[in-house]
Amino acid sequence: MPAVSFEHIVKRYGAVTVLDDLNLAIEDGDFLVLLGPSGCGKTTLLNLLAGLLEVSDGRITIGDRDVTELDPKDRGLAMVFQSYALYPTKTVRGNLKFGLAASKLPSEEVERRIAWVAKMLQIEPLLDRKPAQLSGGQRQRVAIGRAIIKKVDVFLFDEPLSNLDAKLRTEMRLEIKKLHDELKSTVVYVTHDQIEAMTMATKIAVMDGGVIQQFGTPDEVYEHPANLFVAGFIGAPAMNMRSATLAVKAGKVEAVFKSGARLDVSDYPFQAPARDGLPVVIGMRPEHFTIGEPASGGTAQFTLPVLSAERTGSDATLYLTFEDEMLALRVAPDLAAGLRVGSTVPVQFQAGKANLFDAQTGRRI
Amino acid sequence: MSQVSVSERAAAAGEVPVTRAPYFVRKKKGITPRSIAVLVFLTICALFFCVPLYVVVVTSFKTMDQIREGAIFTLPHIWTLEAWDHAWNHACSGIKCDGLKVGFWNSVSILFPSLILSISLAMVTGFALALWNVRWAGGFLFLLFICAFVPFQIIMYPLIVMTTTTKIYGTLWAVAVIHAVLAMPVLTLIFRNYYKDIPTEIMSAAMMDSGSFWRIFFEIIVPMSGNILIVVLILQITSIWNDYLIGVTFGGLTGQPMTVNLANLITISTGTTNYAHNMAAALLTAIPPLVVYFLVGKLFVQGVTAGAIKG
C-alpha cells in the first residue's frame, strides 16, 4: 500500500546542504503536514517527493516502489501548487483534461472523470471558463480538481491556501479535510500555518533548518513538544519560556526561577530522574494558567502585575509581568475586561502541564 | 509670528479687510510658447518623412513629359497608372523584362519558408533553454549571444561554400535558409527571455501532468506565446522583405528577391531614367511591410510592452 518513506535523504545545492540525512515514513491514508518556518526545507522535501528536484543522495519509496529515479509523471502523484498554476490559455475543462495527459485514458473515461470532479467540487458551471475569469477560491478548486482527477494514491499540497482570504481559507481547509476522508488517500501537505497543521493533519513533521524536529500527531506535538523549537513554534500565543534551576529535596522537585520564585513540578513526568541543580527552561502554555486564589491550596501561586489585555471576542489574552518578561495567559474575556493595567492578580499554574527542557541541549527532559 | 496670521486675526476681528494670497490654480490647458515649439518641431519631423514620400507618390502617377518639366511638387496633370503597370509587368532587370512581379513572388517564396523555419526553430530552442533542464544551457546561451553580434559579411564566404556544397546555392531555398539561420540567435534569445517569465509552478504542474516535451510545448507554451509571436513576426517579415545583401549573394540569377529586382531595374545604364517607373517600383516594393504594420501594428505595441506590467 502506498505509504511514503524518505530514507537518508540528502539535498545539496552546490556547497550548501539543505537537507542532511533526513528520514521520514508515513502510512497509507495519513495526512502528513510538513510544518516549519520559511526556508526550513519543507518545500524542498515536497519537491523531492514530486520529482521536481533530484535528491543528492538517499531513497524515496511510495508503497513498495522506489521512485527516486522516476520522472514526476511516473511517480503516481498529483500536486496542488501555491499559485494554483492553472494553464492560462486552457479552459477549466482543458485544465482538468491536461491533468490526465500522461495517463492515456480513453476519451469516455476522461469525460466521466471530468464530470465526477466537477460535481464533487461544484465547478460544473465554470467548465468552459478560462482561469482569468475565476475568483481565487474557484481557481483553487480547479487546481484541486486537476489533482484529484488523476485518482492517484498520494496527493501533494504546497501551501495551497496561503493566497486565499481568511474566510475562504477556513472553508477550503474543511473541504480538503473532507476530500481526504472521502478519497482515503495519502496526503503530504506543506504549510507554515500551524492552524492548518493542527486542524487537518493526522501526522505533523515540524521542520527547522532542514531537520525534522518532531514527528507525531498534532496532539503529541502540541502537548509534548520534543524541544524548545517545537515548543516555541507551535501555539498562539506562544508558550511562555522561563529559565530556572531544578531543586530536588526529599522526593519533591521544584523549579527555582531567577527571582527566587518557586514552582513545584513534582507532578511532571520526567523521562529521566530529575537532577538537583540542573538548569532548565520551563515552558508554560497560556491556557494552563488560572486567575484567582487557589481553591484547595497546593498549586503554585504568583501575584503578578498586569501589563495589558487583548480581547478577540471569544477569547482574551492577558499579559502579565513575570521574571521581568511578558507572560501570556489565556483567560475568559469578561475576566480580562475587569482588570486594570498596573493592578496585580493572583495566578496559578497547573504544574503537571509544564514542559521542561534541558537548558543546554534544548531537549525535553 | 508671521505677518499673515496677524492680519488674519485682524480680519477675524473685523478691523482690516484682508486680501489673502490666492491659491495656485492649475493653469488651464492652452497654447503656450512651449507647446508651439513642440508642435513646430514635430511638424518639421513629420515633413522630413512626408515630403519625399509625397514626391515619390505623385511622381509615380505622372507621365514622363510632366516629370521633365521639373516641378516635382505639382500634382499630376493626367493621373496615369502606366508607370505602375510597367514596373509590375514589363520593367527590365538585366536582360529579362518581366517586371517586378518576378521578384515579388520570389520574395514571397523566400519569406514563408524562412519565417516558418526560423520561428519554429527559435521557439523550440528558446523553450528548451528557458524551461527544460538542458546541460550546458548557460554556455550555449552565451554562444548564441556572441553569434547575434557577428556581422554577416564575416561569415558570408563560408556560407556560400556551404550552400554550394549542399547544392542549394542560387535558389530561393538558399536565401530562405540563410535568413533563418542568421535570425536564429536573436530570435532564440527573444523567445528564451519571454519563456523565462512563465511561472515555474506552471512548468512544474505540466511536468507532473504530462512530462512530454512536445505536448507541453504545443499545448501549454505555444498558446501562451501570442504576444511575442506578433513581435517576432513583424521583425522577421520586415527584415526578410527589406533584405538586399543576402538576396543578392545567395539568390544567383533565379532566386532574386524583390529588392534585388528593384535595384537592378533602377540602376539601368542605358537610355533615359524613367522616374515614374522607378518611383512606382520602389513603392511596390515597400507596400508589403507597410501592410503588415498597418494590420498588426497595434498588436505589436501590446507585444513589445507585454511583461512590462503584470496581468
PDB file of C-alpha atoms in Angstrom, chain A residues 92-230:
ATOM      1  CA  VAL A  92     -11.266  24.736 -16.800  1.00  0.00           C
ATOM      2  CA  ARG A  93     -12.219  21.632 -18.773  1.00  0.00           C
ATOM      3  CA  GLY A  94      -8.943  21.810 -20.662  1.00  0.00           C
ATOM      4  CA  ASN A  95      -7.026  22.165 -17.420  1.00  0.00           C
ATOM      5  CA  LEU A  96      -8.723  19.125 -15.935  1.00  0.00           C
ATOM      6  CA  LYS A  97      -8.151  17.182 -19.125  1.00  0.00           C
ATOM      7  CA  PHE A  98      -4.462  18.038 -19.214  1.00  0.00           C
ATOM      8  CA  GLY A  99      -4.231  16.631 -15.697  1.00  0.00           C
ATOM      9  CA  LEU A 100      -4.745  13.267 -17.367  1.00  0.00           C
ATOM     10  CA  ALA A 101      -2.273  13.967 -20.173  1.00  0.00           C
ATOM     11  CA  ALA A 102       0.137  11.274 -19.082  1.00  0.00           C
ATOM     12  CA  SER A 103      -2.449   8.603 -18.375  1.00  0.00           C
ATOM     13  CA  LYS A 104      -3.605   7.747 -21.931  1.00  0.00           C
ATOM     14  CA  LEU A 105      -7.184   7.081 -20.872  1.00  0.00           C
ATOM     15  CA  PRO A 106      -9.982   6.545 -23.402  1.00  0.00           C
ATOM     16  CA  SER A 107     -11.938   9.727 -24.021  1.00  0.00           C
ATOM     17  CA  GLU A 108     -15.186   8.453 -22.445  1.00  0.00           C
ATOM     18  CA  GLU A 109     -13.303   7.794 -19.230  1.00  0.00           C
ATOM     19  CA  VAL A 110     -11.783  11.264 -19.380  1.00  0.00           C
ATOM     20  CA  GLU A 111     -15.232  12.810 -19.807  1.00  0.00           C
ATOM     21  CA  ARG A 112     -16.607  10.709 -16.969  1.00  0.00           C
ATOM     22  CA  ARG A 113     -13.836  11.820 -14.659  1.00  0.00           C
ATOM     23  CA  ILE A 114     -14.249  15.479 -15.559  1.00  0.00           C
ATOM     24  CA  ALA A 115     -17.944  15.185 -14.716  1.00  0.00           C
ATOM     25  CA  TRP A 116     -17.115  13.417 -11.448  1.00  0.00           C
ATOM     26  CA  VAL A 117     -14.584  16.029 -10.365  1.00  0.00           C
ATOM     27  CA  ALA A 118     -16.763  18.946 -11.447  1.00  0.00           C
ATOM     28  CA  LYS A 119     -19.649  17.583  -9.423  1.00  0.00           C
ATOM     29  CA  MET A 120     -17.565  16.860  -6.371  1.00  0.00           C
ATOM     30  CA  LEU A 121     -16.006  20.332  -6.303  1.00  0.00           C
ATOM     31  CA  GLN A 122     -19.106  22.135  -7.575  1.00  0.00           C
ATOM     32  CA  ILE A 123     -17.350  23.691 -10.530  1.00  0.00           C
ATOM     33  CA  GLU A 124     -19.766  22.437 -13.195  1.00  0.00           C
ATOM     34  CA  PRO A 125     -20.888  25.927 -14.286  1.00  0.00           C
ATOM     35  CA  LEU A 126     -17.254  27.011 -14.685  1.00  0.00           C
ATOM     36  CA  LEU A 127     -16.069  24.279 -17.010  1.00  0.00           C
ATOM     37  CA  ASP A 128     -15.863  26.463 -20.108  1.00  0.00           C
ATOM     38  CA  ARG A 129     -14.261  29.480 -18.478  1.00  0.00           C
ATOM     39  CA  LYS A 130     -10.637  30.478 -18.550  1.00  0.00           C
ATOM     40  CA  PRO A 131      -8.694  30.736 -15.250  1.00  0.00           C
ATOM     41  CA  ALA A 132      -8.566  34.537 -15.592  1.00  0.00           C
ATOM     42  CA  GLN A 133     -12.353  34.612 -15.320  1.00  0.00           C
ATOM     43  CA  LEU A 134     -12.377  32.778 -11.985  1.00  0.00           C
ATOM     44  CA  SER A 135     -12.106  34.047  -8.434  1.00  0.00           C
ATOM     45  CA  GLY A 136      -9.293  32.910  -6.150  1.00  0.00           C
ATOM     46  CA  GLY A 137     -11.422  30.284  -4.452  1.00  0.00           C
ATOM     47  CA  GLN A 138     -12.685  28.937  -7.759  1.00  0.00           C
ATOM     48  CA  ARG A 139      -9.144  28.695  -9.122  1.00  0.00           C
ATOM     49  CA  GLN A 140      -8.163  26.794  -6.021  1.00  0.00           C
ATOM     50  CA  ARG A 141     -10.997  24.336  -6.606  1.00  0.00           C
ATOM     51  CA  VAL A 142      -9.928  23.826 -10.195  1.00  0.00           C
ATOM     52  CA  ALA A 143      -6.344  23.258  -9.093  1.00  0.00           C
ATOM     53  CA  ILE A 144      -7.512  20.648  -6.597  1.00  0.00           C
ATOM     54  CA  GLY A 145      -9.740  19.154  -9.273  1.00  0.00           C
ATOM     55  CA  ARG A 146      -6.816  18.827 -11.651  1.00  0.00           C
ATOM     56  CA  ALA A 147      -5.051  16.822  -8.955  1.00  0.00           C
ATOM     57  CA  ILE A 148      -7.856  14.506  -7.840  1.00  0.00           C
ATOM     58  CA  ILE A 149      -8.943  13.743 -11.408  1.00  0.00           C
ATOM     59  CA  LYS A 150      -5.847  11.573 -11.633  1.00  0.00           C
ATOM     60  CA  LYS A 151      -7.190   9.246  -8.939  1.00  0.00           C
ATOM     61  CA  VAL A 152      -3.740   8.686  -7.547  1.00  0.00           C
ATOM     62  CA  ASP A 153      -2.956   7.436  -4.072  1.00  0.00           C
ATOM     63  CA  VAL A 154      -0.751  10.277  -2.925  1.00  0.00           C
ATOM     64  CA  PHE A 155      -1.599  13.968  -3.134  1.00  0.00           C
ATOM     65  CA  LEU A 156       0.851  16.756  -2.538  1.00  0.00           C
ATOM     66  CA  PHE A 157      -0.186  20.238  -1.466  1.00  0.00           C
ATOM     67  CA  ASP A 158       2.277  23.121  -1.465  1.00  0.00           C
ATOM     68  CA  GLU A 159       0.840  25.851   0.761  1.00  0.00           C
ATOM     69  CA  PRO A 160      -2.392  25.789  -1.235  1.00  0.00           C
ATOM     70  CA  LEU A 161      -4.351  28.133   0.995  1.00  0.00           C
ATOM     71  CA  SER A 162      -1.867  30.918   1.557  1.00  0.00           C
ATOM     72  CA  ASN A 163      -3.240  33.066  -1.285  1.00  0.00           C
ATOM     73  CA  LEU A 164      -6.820  32.979  -0.033  1.00  0.00           C
ATOM     74  CA  ASP A 165      -8.548  35.342   2.362  1.00  0.00           C
ATOM     75  CA  ALA A 166      -9.236  34.208   5.921  1.00  0.00           C
ATOM     76  CA  LYS A 167     -12.844  33.145   5.419  1.00  0.00           C
ATOM     77  CA  LEU A 168     -12.162  31.212   2.247  1.00  0.00           C
ATOM     78  CA  ARG A 169      -9.162  29.606   3.856  1.00  0.00           C
ATOM     79  CA  THR A 170     -11.327  28.175   6.633  1.00  0.00           C
ATOM     80  CA  GLU A 171     -13.800  26.846   4.076  1.00  0.00           C
ATOM     81  CA  MET A 172     -11.172  25.259   1.899  1.00  0.00           C
ATOM     82  CA  ARG A 173      -9.479  23.780   4.929  1.00  0.00           C
ATOM     83  CA  LEU A 174     -12.629  21.900   5.803  1.00  0.00           C
ATOM     84  CA  GLU A 175     -13.120  20.931   2.200  1.00  0.00           C
ATOM     85  CA  ILE A 176      -9.631  19.493   1.798  1.00  0.00           C
ATOM     86  CA  LYS A 177     -10.112  17.552   5.002  1.00  0.00           C
ATOM     87  CA  LYS A 178     -13.428  16.239   3.706  1.00  0.00           C
ATOM     88  CA  LEU A 179     -11.796  15.231   0.418  1.00  0.00           C
ATOM     89  CA  HIS A 180      -9.117  13.373   2.303  1.00  0.00           C
ATOM     90  CA  ASP A 181     -11.750  11.479   4.267  1.00  0.00           C
ATOM     91  CA  GLU A 182     -13.709  10.663   1.111  1.00  0.00           C
ATOM     92  CA  LEU A 183     -10.828   9.636  -1.112  1.00  0.00           C
ATOM     93  CA  LYS A 184      -8.945   7.838   1.655  1.00  0.00           C
ATOM     94  CA  SER A 185      -5.718   8.844   0.004  1.00  0.00           C
ATOM     95  CA  THR A 186      -2.384   9.759   1.470  1.00  0.00           C
ATOM     96  CA  VAL A 187      -1.671  13.480   1.610  1.00  0.00           C
ATOM     97  CA  VAL A 188       1.556  15.365   2.074  1.00  0.00           C
ATOM     98  CA  TYR A 189       0.792  18.968   2.831  1.00  0.00           C
ATOM     99  CA  VAL A 190       3.292  21.778   3.229  1.00  0.00           C
ATOM    100  CA  THR A 191       2.397  24.840   5.244  1.00  0.00           C
ATOM    101  CA  HIS A 192       3.776  27.370   7.670  1.00  0.00           C
ATOM    102  CA  ASP A 193       0.337  27.897   9.182  1.00  0.00           C
ATOM    103  CA  GLN A 194       0.036  25.949  12.420  1.00  0.00           C
ATOM    104  CA  ILE A 195      -3.756  26.211  12.442  1.00  0.00           C
ATOM    105  CA  GLU A 196      -3.869  24.330   9.132  1.00  0.00           C
ATOM    106  CA  ALA A 197      -1.453  21.794  10.516  1.00  0.00           C
ATOM    107  CA  MET A 198      -3.328  21.267  13.764  1.00  0.00           C
ATOM    108  CA  THR A 199      -6.752  21.014  12.147  1.00  0.00           C
ATOM    109  CA  MET A 200      -6.015  18.824   9.146  1.00  0.00           C
ATOM    110  CA  ALA A 201      -3.061  16.634   9.931  1.00  0.00           C
ATOM    111  CA  THR A 202      -3.017  13.115  11.225  1.00  0.00           C
ATOM    112  CA  LYS A 203       0.756  13.469  11.460  1.00  0.00           C
ATOM    113  CA  ILE A 204       2.841  16.589  11.711  1.00  0.00           C
ATOM    114  CA  ALA A 205       6.513  16.821  10.935  1.00  0.00           C
ATOM    115  CA  VAL A 206       7.871  20.050  12.381  1.00  0.00           C
ATOM    116  CA  MET A 207      10.938  21.127  10.446  1.00  0.00           C
ATOM    117  CA  ASP A 208      13.634  23.669  11.072  1.00  0.00           C
ATOM    118  CA  GLY A 209      16.988  24.145   9.431  1.00  0.00           C
ATOM    119  CA  GLY A 210      16.461  21.110   7.191  1.00  0.00           C
ATOM    120  CA  VAL A 211      15.983  18.812  10.168  1.00  0.00           C
ATOM    121  CA  ILE A 212      12.767  17.218  11.339  1.00  0.00           C
ATOM    122  CA  GLN A 213      12.461  18.490  14.887  1.00  0.00           C
ATOM    123  CA  GLN A 214       9.498  16.370  15.798  1.00  0.00           C
ATOM    124  CA  PHE A 215       7.226  13.917  14.086  1.00  0.00           C
ATOM    125  CA  GLY A 216       3.941  12.938  15.658  1.00  0.00           C
ATOM    126  CA  THR A 217       0.225  13.502  15.868  1.00  0.00           C
ATOM    127  CA  PRO A 218      -0.960  17.093  16.326  1.00  0.00           C
ATOM    128  CA  ASP A 219      -1.780  16.413  19.974  1.00  0.00           C
ATOM    129  CA  GLU A 220       1.641  14.920  20.671  1.00  0.00           C
ATOM    130  CA  VAL A 221       3.368  17.831  19.036  1.00  0.00           C
ATOM    131  CA  TYR A 222       1.281  20.352  20.919  1.00  0.00           C
ATOM    132  CA  GLU A 223       1.254  18.728  24.320  1.00  0.00           C
ATOM    133  CA  HIS A 224       4.672  17.166  24.383  1.00  0.00           C
ATOM    134  CA  PRO A 225       6.956  19.257  22.219  1.00  0.00           C
ATOM    135  CA  ALA A 226      10.248  17.453  21.805  1.00  0.00           C
ATOM    136  CA  ASN A 227      12.430  20.519  22.049  1.00  0.00           C
ATOM    137  CA  LEU A 228      12.472  24.244  22.529  1.00  0.00           C
ATOM    138  CA  PHE A 229      11.996  24.980  18.808  1.00  0.00           C
ATOM    139  CA  VAL A 230       8.801  22.967  18.524  1.00  0.00           C
TER     140      VAL A 230
END
